[in-house]
Every structure is written in structure tokens, then in C-alpha cells.
PDB file of C-alpha atoms in Angstrom:
ATOM      1  CA  UNK I1137     -11.384 -16.178  20.095  1.00  0.00           C
ATOM      2  CA  UNK I1138     -14.061 -15.719  22.709  1.00  0.00           C
ATOM      3  CA  UNK I1139     -17.663 -15.904  21.140  1.00  0.00           C
ATOM      4  CA  UNK I1140     -18.115 -12.404  22.700  1.00  0.00           C
ATOM      5  CA  UNK I1141     -14.993 -10.752  20.558  1.00  0.00           C
ATOM      6  CA  UNK I1142     -16.723 -13.152  17.614  1.00  0.00           C
ATOM      7  CA  UNK I1143     -19.884 -12.214  18.015  1.00  0.00           C
ATOM      8  CA  UNK I1144     -19.143  -8.254  18.323  1.00  0.00           C
ATOM      9  CA  UNK I1145     -16.513  -8.650  15.290  1.00  0.00           C
ATOM     10  CA  UNK I1146     -19.321 -10.257  13.227  1.00  0.00           C
ATOM     11  CA  UNK I1147     -22.167  -7.545  14.147  1.00  0.00           C
ATOM     12  CA  UNK I1148     -19.687  -4.948  12.975  1.00  0.00           C
ATOM     13  CA  UNK I1149     -18.804  -6.607   9.820  1.00  0.00           C
ATOM     14  CA  UNK I1150     -22.521  -6.556   9.228  1.00  0.00           C
ATOM     15  CA  UNK I1151     -22.364  -2.654   9.179  1.00  0.00           C
ATOM     16  CA  UNK I1152     -20.012  -2.002   6.448  1.00  0.00           C
ATOM     17  CA  UNK I1153     -21.404  -0.869   3.170  1.00  0.00           C
ATOM     18  CA  UNK I1154     -19.632  -1.585   0.454  1.00  0.00           C
ATOM     19  CA  UNK I1155     -21.369   0.152  -2.296  1.00  0.00           C
ATOM     20  CA  UNK I1156     -20.073   3.311  -1.155  1.00  0.00           C
ATOM     21  CA  UNK I1157     -16.167   3.808  -1.378  1.00  0.00           C
ATOM     22  CA  UNK I1158     -14.226   5.101   2.513  1.00  0.00           C
ATOM     23  CA  UNK I1159     -11.449   7.282   3.108  1.00  0.00           C
ATOM     24  CA  UNK I1160     -10.130   5.089   5.575  1.00  0.00           C
ATOM     25  CA  UNK I1161     -10.171   2.479   3.402  1.00  0.00           C
ATOM     26  CA  UNK I1162      -8.982   4.141   0.217  1.00  0.00           C
ATOM     27  CA  UNK I1163      -6.385   5.479   2.132  1.00  0.00           C
ATOM     28  CA  UNK I1164      -5.154   1.778   3.225  1.00  0.00           C
ATOM     29  CA  UNK I1165      -5.105   1.593  -0.393  1.00  0.00           C
ATOM     30  CA  UNK I1166      -2.987   3.642  -1.332  1.00  0.00           C
ATOM     31  CA  UNK I1167      -0.709   2.364   1.741  1.00  0.00           C
ATOM     32  CA  UNK I1168      -0.815  -1.198  -0.242  1.00  0.00           C
ATOM     33  CA  UNK I1169      -2.941  -2.732   2.561  1.00  0.00           C
ATOM     34  CA  UNK I1170      -5.677  -5.255   2.318  1.00  0.00           C
ATOM     35  CA  UNK I1171      -8.582  -4.210   4.462  1.00  0.00           C
ATOM     36  CA  UNK I1172     -10.184  -2.588   1.298  1.00  0.00           C
ATOM     37  CA  UNK I1173     -13.086  -3.707  -1.101  1.00  0.00           C
ATOM     38  CA  UNK I1174     -13.674  -3.273  -5.244  1.00  0.00           C
ATOM     39  CA  UNK I1175     -15.719   0.306  -5.123  1.00  0.00           C
ATOM     40  CA  UNK I1176     -12.413   1.544  -2.426  1.00  0.00           C
ATOM     41  CA  UNK I1177      -9.530   0.420  -4.616  1.00  0.00           C
ATOM     42  CA  UNK I1178     -11.522   1.353  -8.472  1.00  0.00           C
ATOM     43  CA  UNK I1179     -12.238   5.053  -6.218  1.00  0.00           C
ATOM     44  CA  UNK I1180      -8.669   5.524  -5.436  1.00  0.00           C
ATOM     45  CA  UNK I1181      -8.235   4.893  -8.805  1.00  0.00           C
ATOM     46  CA  UNK I1182      -9.782   7.429 -10.193  1.00  0.00           C
ATOM     47  CA  UNK I1183      -8.461   9.789  -7.786  1.00  0.00           C
ATOM     48  CA  UNK I1184      -5.096   9.068  -8.432  1.00  0.00           C
ATOM     49  CA  UNK I1185      -5.697   9.303 -12.311  1.00  0.00           C
ATOM     50  CA  UNK I1186      -6.447  12.949 -11.608  1.00  0.00           C
ATOM     51  CA  UNK I1187      -3.724  13.092  -8.117  1.00  0.00           C
ATOM     52  CA  UNK I1188      -1.106  11.528  -9.388  1.00  0.00           C
ATOM     53  CA  UNK I1189       0.737  12.577  -5.743  1.00  0.00           C
ATOM     54  CA  UNK I1190      -1.922  11.002  -3.311  1.00  0.00           C
ATOM     55  CA  UNK I1191      -0.015   7.718  -2.802  1.00  0.00           C
ATOM     56  CA  UNK I1192       3.753   9.807  -1.831  1.00  0.00           C
ATOM     57  CA  UNK I1193       1.270  12.191   0.681  1.00  0.00           C
ATOM     58  CA  UNK I1194       0.036   9.360   2.368  1.00  0.00           C
ATOM     59  CA  UNK I1195       3.013   7.490   3.140  1.00  0.00           C
ATOM     60  CA  UNK I1196       4.842  11.140   4.214  1.00  0.00           C
ATOM     61  CA  UNK I1197       1.652  11.620   6.223  1.00  0.00           C
ATOM     62  CA  UNK I1198       2.568   7.659   7.890  1.00  0.00           C
ATOM     63  CA  UNK I1199       6.651   8.589   8.234  1.00  0.00           C
ATOM     64  CA  UNK I1200       4.818  11.836   9.939  1.00  0.00           C
ATOM     65  CA  UNK I1201       2.405  10.066  12.475  1.00  0.00           C
ATOM     66  CA  UNK I1202       6.087   7.906  13.193  1.00  0.00           C
ATOM     67  CA  UNK I1203       8.202  10.459  13.660  1.00  0.00           C
ATOM     68  CA  UNK I1204       6.538  12.413  15.854  1.00  0.00           C
ATOM     69  CA  UNK I1205       5.185   9.538  18.153  1.00  0.00           C
ATOM     70  CA  UNK I1206       8.857   8.451  18.584  1.00  0.00           C
ATOM     71  CA  UNK I1207       9.908  11.700  18.918  1.00  0.00           C
ATOM     72  CA  UNK I1208       7.119  12.610  21.553  1.00  0.00           C
ATOM     73  CA  UNK I1209       7.955   8.791  23.379  1.00  0.00           C
ATOM     74  CA  UNK I1210      12.206   8.920  23.259  1.00  0.00           C
ATOM     75  CA  UNK I1211      12.465  12.835  23.591  1.00  0.00           C
ATOM     76  CA  UNK I1212       9.567  14.478  25.974  1.00  0.00           C
ATOM     77  CA  UNK I1213       8.524  11.213  27.749  1.00  0.00           C
ATOM     78  CA  UNK I1214       5.296  11.136  26.282  1.00  0.00           C
ATOM     79  CA  UNK I1215       3.227   7.227  28.203  1.00  0.00           C
ATOM     80  CA  UNK I1216       0.028   7.600  26.932  1.00  0.00           C
ATOM     81  CA  UNK I1217      -1.536   8.701  23.333  1.00  0.00           C
ATOM     82  CA  UNK I1218      -5.403   9.245  22.475  1.00  0.00           C
ATOM     83  CA  UNK I1219      -5.364   8.391  19.511  1.00  0.00           C
ATOM     84  CA  UNK I1220      -8.505   9.695  17.591  1.00  0.00           C
ATOM     85  CA  UNK I1221      -9.385   8.713  13.750  1.00  0.00           C
ATOM     86  CA  UNK I1222      -7.179   5.592  14.236  1.00  0.00           C
ATOM     87  CA  UNK I1223      -8.019   4.324  10.616  1.00  0.00           C
ATOM     88  CA  UNK I1224      -7.418   0.605   9.633  1.00  0.00           C
ATOM     89  CA  UNK I1225      -4.179  -1.308  10.876  1.00  0.00           C
ATOM     90  CA  UNK I1226      -0.878  -0.443   8.780  1.00  0.00           C
ATOM     91  CA  UNK I1227       2.807  -0.812   9.675  1.00  0.00           C
ATOM     92  CA  UNK I1228       3.899   0.750  12.250  1.00  0.00           C
ATOM     93  CA  UNK I1229       1.151   1.237  14.116  1.00  0.00           C
ATOM     94  CA  UNK I1230       0.455   3.965  17.396  1.00  0.00           C
ATOM     95  CA  UNK I1231       1.217   1.585  20.008  1.00  0.00           C
ATOM     96  CA  UNK I1232       4.424  -0.461  18.381  1.00  0.00           C
ATOM     97  CA  UNK I1233       6.019   2.287  17.774  1.00  0.00           C
ATOM     98  CA  UNK I1234       5.559   3.778  21.616  1.00  0.00           C
ATOM     99  CA  UNK I1235       5.476   0.647  23.419  1.00  0.00           C
ATOM    100  CA  UNK I1236       8.617  -0.472  20.976  1.00  0.00           C
ATOM    101  CA  UNK I1237      10.367   3.092  22.902  1.00  0.00           C
ATOM    102  CA  UNK I1238       8.553   2.728  26.501  1.00  0.00           C
ATOM    103  CA  UNK I1239       7.279  -0.947  26.799  1.00  0.00           C
ATOM    104  CA  UNK I1240       4.709   0.499  30.024  1.00  0.00           C
ATOM    105  CA  UNK I1241       3.078   3.457  27.210  1.00  0.00           C
ATOM    106  CA  UNK I1242      -0.486   3.306  27.147  1.00  0.00           C
ATOM    107  CA  UNK I1243      -2.517   3.711  24.107  1.00  0.00           C
ATOM    108  CA  UNK I1244      -6.799   4.170  23.332  1.00  0.00           C
ATOM    109  CA  UNK I1245      -7.663   4.288  20.015  1.00  0.00           C
ATOM    110  CA  UNK I1246     -10.561   5.503  18.890  1.00  0.00           C
ATOM    111  CA  UNK I1247     -12.814   5.420  15.935  1.00  0.00           C
ATOM    112  CA  UNK I1248     -16.014   4.599  14.659  1.00  0.00           C
ATOM    113  CA  UNK I1249     -16.005   2.674  11.583  1.00  0.00           C
ATOM    114  CA  UNK I1250     -17.427  -0.802  11.495  1.00  0.00           C
ATOM    115  CA  UNK I1251     -14.452  -1.523   9.808  1.00  0.00           C
ATOM    116  CA  UNK I1252     -11.532  -0.539  11.712  1.00  0.00           C
ATOM    117  CA  UNK I1253     -13.584  -2.348  15.120  1.00  0.00           C
ATOM    118  CA  UNK I1254     -13.846  -5.333  13.256  1.00  0.00           C
ATOM    119  CA  UNK I1255      -9.837  -5.076  13.533  1.00  0.00           C
ATOM    120  CA  UNK I1256     -10.329  -3.613  17.161  1.00  0.00           C
ATOM    121  CA  UNK I1257      -8.176  -7.184  17.996  1.00  0.00           C
ATOM    122  CA  UNK I1258      -5.267  -6.914  15.697  1.00  0.00           C
ATOM    123  CA  UNK I1259      -5.079  -3.415  17.360  1.00  0.00           C
ATOM    124  CA  UNK I1260      -5.721  -4.694  20.960  1.00  0.00           C
ATOM    125  CA  UNK I1261      -2.176  -6.110  21.121  1.00  0.00           C
ATOM    126  CA  UNK I1262       0.189  -4.631  23.710  1.00  0.00           C
ATOM    127  CA  UNK I1263       3.441  -5.168  25.336  1.00  0.00           C
ATOM    128  CA  UNK I1264       2.573  -7.207  28.781  1.00  0.00           C
ATOM    129  CA  UNK I1265       4.302  -3.611  30.583  1.00  0.00           C
ATOM    130  CA  UNK I1266       2.094  -1.050  28.662  1.00  0.00           C
ATOM    131  CA  UNK I1267      -2.081  -1.327  27.652  1.00  0.00           C
ATOM    132  CA  UNK I1268      -3.761  -0.609  24.484  1.00  0.00           C
ATOM    133  CA  UNK I1269      -7.663  -0.065  24.554  1.00  0.00           C
ATOM    134  CA  UNK I1270      -9.642   0.836  21.841  1.00  0.00           C
ATOM    135  CA  UNK I1271     -12.794   3.198  22.161  1.00  0.00           C
ATOM    136  CA  UNK I1272     -16.339   3.397  19.458  1.00  0.00           C
ATOM    137  CA  UNK I1273     -17.144   6.876  19.357  1.00  0.00           C
ATOM    138  CA  UNK I1274     -17.161   9.750  17.488  1.00  0.00           C
ATOM    139  CA  UNK I1275     -15.326  12.365  17.163  1.00  0.00           C
ATOM    140  CA  UNK I1276     -18.092  15.063  17.208  1.00  0.00           C
ATOM    141  CA  UNK I1277     -18.413  13.928  20.482  1.00  0.00           C
ATOM    142  CA  UNK I1278     -15.585  14.809  22.455  1.00  0.00           C
ATOM    143  CA  UNK I1279     -16.709  14.581  26.147  1.00  0.00           C
ATOM    144  CA  UNK I1280     -17.253  11.698  25.536  1.00  0.00           C
ATOM    145  CA  UNK I1281     -14.152  10.451  24.293  1.00  0.00           C
ATOM    146  CA  UNK I1282     -12.568  11.195  27.224  1.00  0.00           C
ATOM    147  CA  UNK I1283     -14.635   9.533  29.616  1.00  0.00           C
ATOM    148  CA  UNK I1284     -14.247   7.010  27.523  1.00  0.00           C
ATOM    149  CA  UNK I1285     -10.594   7.655  27.643  1.00  0.00           C
ATOM    150  CA  UNK I1286     -10.330   8.207  31.710  1.00  0.00           C
ATOM    151  CA  UNK I1287     -10.861   4.527  32.318  1.00  0.00           C
ATOM    152  CA  UNK I1288      -7.381   3.653  30.370  1.00  0.00           C
ATOM    153  CA  UNK I1289      -5.791   7.013  30.728  1.00  0.00           C
ATOM    154  CA  UNK I1290      -4.207   9.414  33.177  1.00  0.00           C
ATOM    155  CA  UNK I1291      -5.844  12.987  32.540  1.00  0.00           C
ATOM    156  CA  UNK I1292      -4.093  13.963  35.848  1.00  0.00           C
ATOM    157  CA  UNK I1293      -0.359  13.050  33.626  1.00  0.00           C
ATOM    158  CA  UNK I1294       0.501  14.199  30.667  1.00  0.00           C
ATOM    159  CA  UNK I1295      -1.044  12.210  26.925  1.00  0.00           C
ATOM    160  CA  UNK I1296      -0.192  12.769  23.720  1.00  0.00           C
ATOM    161  CA  UNK I1297      -3.721  13.735  21.817  1.00  0.00           C
ATOM    162  CA  UNK I1298      -3.752  12.431  17.581  1.00  0.00           C
ATOM    163  CA  UNK I1299      -6.013  14.360  15.349  1.00  0.00           C
ATOM    164  CA  UNK I1300      -4.326  12.377  12.171  1.00  0.00           C
ATOM    165  CA  UNK I1301      -6.031  13.396   8.839  1.00  0.00           C
ATOM    166  CA  UNK I1302      -9.788  13.469  10.186  1.00  0.00           C
ATOM    167  CA  UNK I1303     -10.281  16.733  11.241  1.00  0.00           C
ATOM    168  CA  UNK I1304     -11.061  17.154   7.420  1.00  0.00           C
ATOM    169  CA  UNK I1305     -14.365  15.580   7.579  1.00  0.00           C
ATOM    170  CA  UNK I1306     -14.634  18.266   9.863  1.00  0.00           C
ATOM    171  CA  UNK I1307     -17.550  20.188   6.955  1.00  0.00           C
ATOM    172  CA  UNK I1308     -17.870  23.468   9.183  1.00  0.00           C
ATOM    173  CA  UNK I1309     -14.662  25.208  10.014  1.00  0.00           C
ATOM    174  CA  UNK I1310     -15.308  26.677  13.258  1.00  0.00           C
ATOM    175  CA  UNK I1311     -16.655  23.221  14.674  1.00  0.00           C
ATOM    176  CA  UNK I1312     -13.632  21.382  13.994  1.00  0.00           C
ATOM    177  CA  UNK I1313     -11.818  23.486  16.027  1.00  0.00           C
ATOM    178  CA  UNK I1314     -14.128  24.119  18.537  1.00  0.00           C
ATOM    179  CA  UNK I1315     -13.546  20.186  18.711  1.00  0.00           C
ATOM    180  CA  UNK I1316      -9.832  20.619  19.067  1.00  0.00           C
ATOM    181  CA  UNK I1317     -10.498  23.566  21.746  1.00  0.00           C
ATOM    182  CA  UNK I1318     -12.367  20.901  23.428  1.00  0.00           C
ATOM    183  CA  UNK I1319     -10.314  17.945  23.609  1.00  0.00           C
ATOM    184  CA  UNK I1320      -6.933  20.076  24.459  1.00  0.00           C
ATOM    185  CA  UNK I1321      -8.201  21.276  26.991  1.00  0.00           C
ATOM    186  CA  UNK I1322      -8.925  18.434  28.618  1.00  0.00           C
ATOM    187  CA  UNK I1323      -5.221  17.481  28.867  1.00  0.00           C
ATOM    188  CA  UNK I1324      -3.004  18.256  30.917  1.00  0.00           C
ATOM    189  CA  UNK I1325       0.010  20.507  31.150  1.00  0.00           C
ATOM    190  CA  UNK I1326       2.868  19.317  29.442  1.00  0.00           C
ATOM    191  CA  UNK I1327       0.597  17.149  27.183  1.00  0.00           C
ATOM    192  CA  UNK I1328       0.918  17.402  23.416  1.00  0.00           C
ATOM    193  CA  UNK I1329      -1.379  17.942  20.432  1.00  0.00           C
ATOM    194  CA  UNK I1330      -0.198  16.207  16.932  1.00  0.00           C
ATOM    195  CA  UNK I1331      -2.442  16.681  13.920  1.00  0.00           C
ATOM    196  CA  UNK I1332      -1.815  16.669  10.282  1.00  0.00           C
ATOM    197  CA  UNK I1333      -4.238  17.167   7.439  1.00  0.00           C
ATOM    198  CA  UNK I1334      -4.383  17.850   3.478  1.00  0.00           C
ATOM    199  CA  UNK I1335      -4.528  20.902   2.092  1.00  0.00           C
ATOM    200  CA  UNK I1336      -5.564  22.977  -0.723  1.00  0.00           C
ATOM    201  CA  UNK I1337      -2.488  23.646  -2.514  1.00  0.00           C
ATOM    202  CA  UNK I1338      -2.788  21.760  -4.849  1.00  0.00           C
ATOM    203  CA  UNK I1339      -5.578  22.297  -7.915  1.00  0.00           C
ATOM    204  CA  UNK I1340      -5.339  18.823  -8.772  1.00  0.00           C
ATOM    205  CA  UNK I1341      -6.583  18.090  -5.511  1.00  0.00           C
ATOM    206  CA  UNK I1342      -8.692  20.216  -4.889  1.00  0.00           C
ATOM    207  CA  UNK I1343     -10.610  18.682  -8.079  1.00  0.00           C
ATOM    208  CA  UNK I1344      -9.790  14.927  -6.746  1.00  0.00           C
ATOM    209  CA  UNK I1345     -11.323  16.239  -3.552  1.00  0.00           C
ATOM    210  CA  UNK I1346     -14.109  17.348  -5.172  1.00  0.00           C
ATOM    211  CA  UNK I1347     -15.157  14.439  -7.507  1.00  0.00           C
ATOM    212  CA  UNK I1348     -14.200  12.711  -4.889  1.00  0.00           C
ATOM    213  CA  UNK I1349     -16.714  14.411  -2.603  1.00  0.00           C
ATOM    214  CA  UNK I1350     -19.918  13.813  -5.081  1.00  0.00           C
ATOM    215  CA  UNK I1351     -19.254  10.639  -5.461  1.00  0.00           C
ATOM    216  CA  UNK I1352     -21.527   9.529  -1.922  1.00  0.00           C
ATOM    217  CA  UNK I1353     -18.716   9.411   0.628  1.00  0.00           C
ATOM    218  CA  UNK I1354     -18.376  11.430   3.583  1.00  0.00           C
ATOM    219  CA  UNK I1355     -16.853  14.603   2.721  1.00  0.00           C
ATOM    220  CA  UNK I1356     -13.247  15.706   3.090  1.00  0.00           C
ATOM    221  CA  UNK I1357     -12.452  19.210   3.310  1.00  0.00           C
ATOM    222  CA  UNK I1358      -8.971  20.678   2.147  1.00  0.00           C
ATOM    223  CA  UNK I1359      -8.358  24.112   4.187  1.00  0.00           C
ATOM    224  CA  UNK I1360      -5.322  26.253   3.974  1.00  0.00           C
ATOM    225  CA  UNK I1361      -1.797  25.584   5.946  1.00  0.00           C
ATOM    226  CA  UNK I1362      -2.936  28.854   7.923  1.00  0.00           C
ATOM    227  CA  UNK I1363      -5.780  27.053   9.147  1.00  0.00           C
ATOM    228  CA  UNK I1364      -4.400  23.692   9.838  1.00  0.00           C
ATOM    229  CA  UNK I1365      -2.340  26.280  12.036  1.00  0.00           C
ATOM    230  CA  UNK I1366      -5.505  27.756  13.371  1.00  0.00           C
ATOM    231  CA  UNK I1367      -5.441  23.959  15.125  1.00  0.00           C
ATOM    232  CA  UNK I1368      -2.394  24.724  17.298  1.00  0.00           C
ATOM    233  CA  UNK I1369      -3.330  28.405  18.746  1.00  0.00           C
ATOM    234  CA  UNK I1370      -2.521  29.137  22.323  1.00  0.00           C
ATOM    235  CA  UNK I1371       0.055  25.835  22.355  1.00  0.00           C
ATOM    236  CA  UNK I1372       4.016  25.692  21.490  1.00  0.00           C
ATOM    237  CA  UNK I1373       4.929  24.108  18.248  1.00  0.00           C
ATOM    238  CA  UNK I1374       8.010  22.494  17.887  1.00  0.00           C
ATOM    239  CA  UNK I1375      10.640  23.368  15.214  1.00  0.00           C
ATOM    240  CA  UNK I1376       9.687  23.567  12.136  1.00  0.00           C
ATOM    241  CA  UNK I1377       6.060  24.510  13.326  1.00  0.00           C
ATOM    242  CA  UNK I1378       2.839  23.799  11.153  1.00  0.00           C
ATOM    243  CA  UNK I1379       4.189  21.945   7.827  1.00  0.00           C
ATOM    244  CA  UNK I1380       4.895  19.888   4.817  1.00  0.00           C
ATOM    245  CA  UNK I1381       4.715  16.395   6.747  1.00  0.00           C
ATOM    246  CA  UNK I1382       7.903  15.410   4.983  1.00  0.00           C
ATOM    247  CA  UNK I1383       9.441  18.690   6.369  1.00  0.00           C
ATOM    248  CA  UNK I1384       8.883  17.573  10.157  1.00  0.00           C
ATOM    249  CA  UNK I1385      12.348  16.112  11.612  1.00  0.00           C
ATOM    250  CA  UNK I1386      13.158  14.628   8.061  1.00  0.00           C
ATOM    251  CA  UNK I1387      15.116  10.742   9.249  1.00  0.00           C
ATOM    252  CA  UNK I1388      15.756   8.080   7.042  1.00  0.00           C
ATOM    253  CA  UNK I1389      12.059   6.516   6.406  1.00  0.00           C
ATOM    254  CA  UNK I1390      11.407  10.028   4.325  1.00  0.00           C
ATOM    255  CA  UNK I1391      14.479   9.427   2.105  1.00  0.00           C
ATOM    256  CA  UNK I1392      12.724   9.693  -1.670  1.00  0.00           C
ATOM    257  CA  UNK I1393       9.788  11.697  -0.719  1.00  0.00           C
ATOM    258  CA  UNK I1394       9.567  15.820  -2.446  1.00  0.00           C
ATOM    259  CA  UNK I1395      10.115  18.209  -0.342  1.00  0.00           C
ATOM    260  CA  UNK I1396       6.589  19.296  -0.480  1.00  0.00           C
ATOM    261  CA  UNK I1397       3.739  17.363  -0.185  1.00  0.00           C
ATOM    262  CA  UNK I1398      -0.068  18.213   0.745  1.00  0.00           C
ATOM    263  CA  UNK I1399      -0.270  17.196   4.173  1.00  0.00           C
ATOM    264  CA  UNK I1400       1.297  19.390   6.480  1.00  0.00           C
ATOM    265  CA  UNK I1401       0.583  18.822  10.007  1.00  0.00           C
ATOM    266  CA  UNK I1402       2.638  20.338  13.241  1.00  0.00           C
ATOM    267  CA  UNK I1403       3.708  19.044  17.159  1.00  0.00           C
ATOM    268  CA  UNK I1404       2.461  21.269  19.813  1.00  0.00           C
ATOM    269  CA  UNK I1405       3.155  21.415  23.617  1.00  0.00           C
ATOM    270  CA  UNK I1406       0.557  22.685  26.112  1.00  0.00           C
ATOM    271  CA  UNK I1407       1.807  24.935  28.887  1.00  0.00           C
TER     272      UNK I1407
END
């Protein structure tokens, strides 16, 4: 590691607040990762006590990401991916899945979490033929994201925009829809939107989220499947539409998952 990279990582680590649980770290804990702190594990355990299905939902959402990326790379010929709200590295990240299908794929990750920044070196691996890059930016700044991503991606060619479980952090629903529209408007025809978020389809899930939001973390807002479907307005949804993540074109990785989880998503084409 160069001195500059090491200093950048140390600076990022110094900004991490370990006194308050953080959603990406808790999600990492539920998925069996190690990039979390005691405060996250305590919050994750408390959440699971109220809503025992959370780990199943986390796995279903992760497998949905994998199937969507594989489909777009293998069946739709997509070679560029803009993954916003990257989260912490886990098994089979977007660049690994895409470049396994098409080594020349180019991937830009976007996040503004200090721990994700500290782990950027793990994300920034790539095949020799492809490119993987990282942008430190906030979801609420779509023009900044597009401008910085354009240094790696060619916005004259199709791009898969991935918003995986992050729009719930935008408390105002109209603002969340506006952010999606601005990002999709920047994409050329032939691009895709891949999106999922957690839903208000379980009373115990709603209760667990309320307790979590009262704990001082950045709030997460559960929305209805109908609200999530509206993120795809003006786009052409691929079958089976907006559905429980475990029902979206299930394959072997979905074995053992229930048909209904409380994370809904879909994939749609921009004509």
C-alpha cells in the first residue's frame, strides 16, 4: 500500500463513529461478515428478536443482486454498472459477478460511509480487461455522482444503475423518487434500473424498524410494494415485475428461501 493510500484509509477510519449502530455494518453482521462493531451486533440482535426474519431477508436481497447482475451481464449485454450505496464488501460483489461473465465490465461504486471508504481497496480489484472505481459521494447529490462516475463510465453507452436497499434512507418519498428520476434521466436508452428496498408488509418488521430508528442511527423508512414500484415509472419492467426479492427469477442460490420476504425489488429497461 502506498503512503497516500494508507493515510487515506487511516483518515477514513478516524471518521467512523463506533458509539452509534450503522445500517451497513448491521447488514454486514446479518450476512455473516466481520466488518462491524459491538454496537452494531447489539443492535442487530435486538432487531432480530423483534423481527426474526431479517437475516433471511438480507440473504434474499443479496441473492437478488447477484441474479440481476448476472442476467444483465450475460443476457442483456450490459458492461457498465453504477452501484450506489455500495455497502461493505461481501461475497460476490457487483464487480466480481459482472466480470466473471464479461471481464471487460466497468463498475463504479458510490458510497459516503467512512468504513466503506476504508475498505475501498477490497472493492477496487478488477480483471485486467475491466475497471473498478469508487466515488465518495452522497445519494442526495445525483449530479455529483453522475459527473464523477463519468470519469470511468461512458454515459453514451448503456449503464445498469443499482440502488440496493438505500432509498429507505431518504425520509421524504417524493425526494427519493426525484433522486431516482434524476439518475435515470442521465442514463442513455438501453440502460437498466435495478432496485430493491424493505417493505412495510410485516407488523413485526415495522416495529423493529421503529425501535431501530429511535436508537440514534440514520433512519430507514419502510415503504409499500406499490411505492417501490413507482420508482420504476416510465421504465419497462422485466418479468416478474416488482416482487419479493426471493421471487425474482429464482435459481439455485434461492433454494431454502421463503417465497415471500419483506424486501421487494425489480429490474427495468429504459427505452
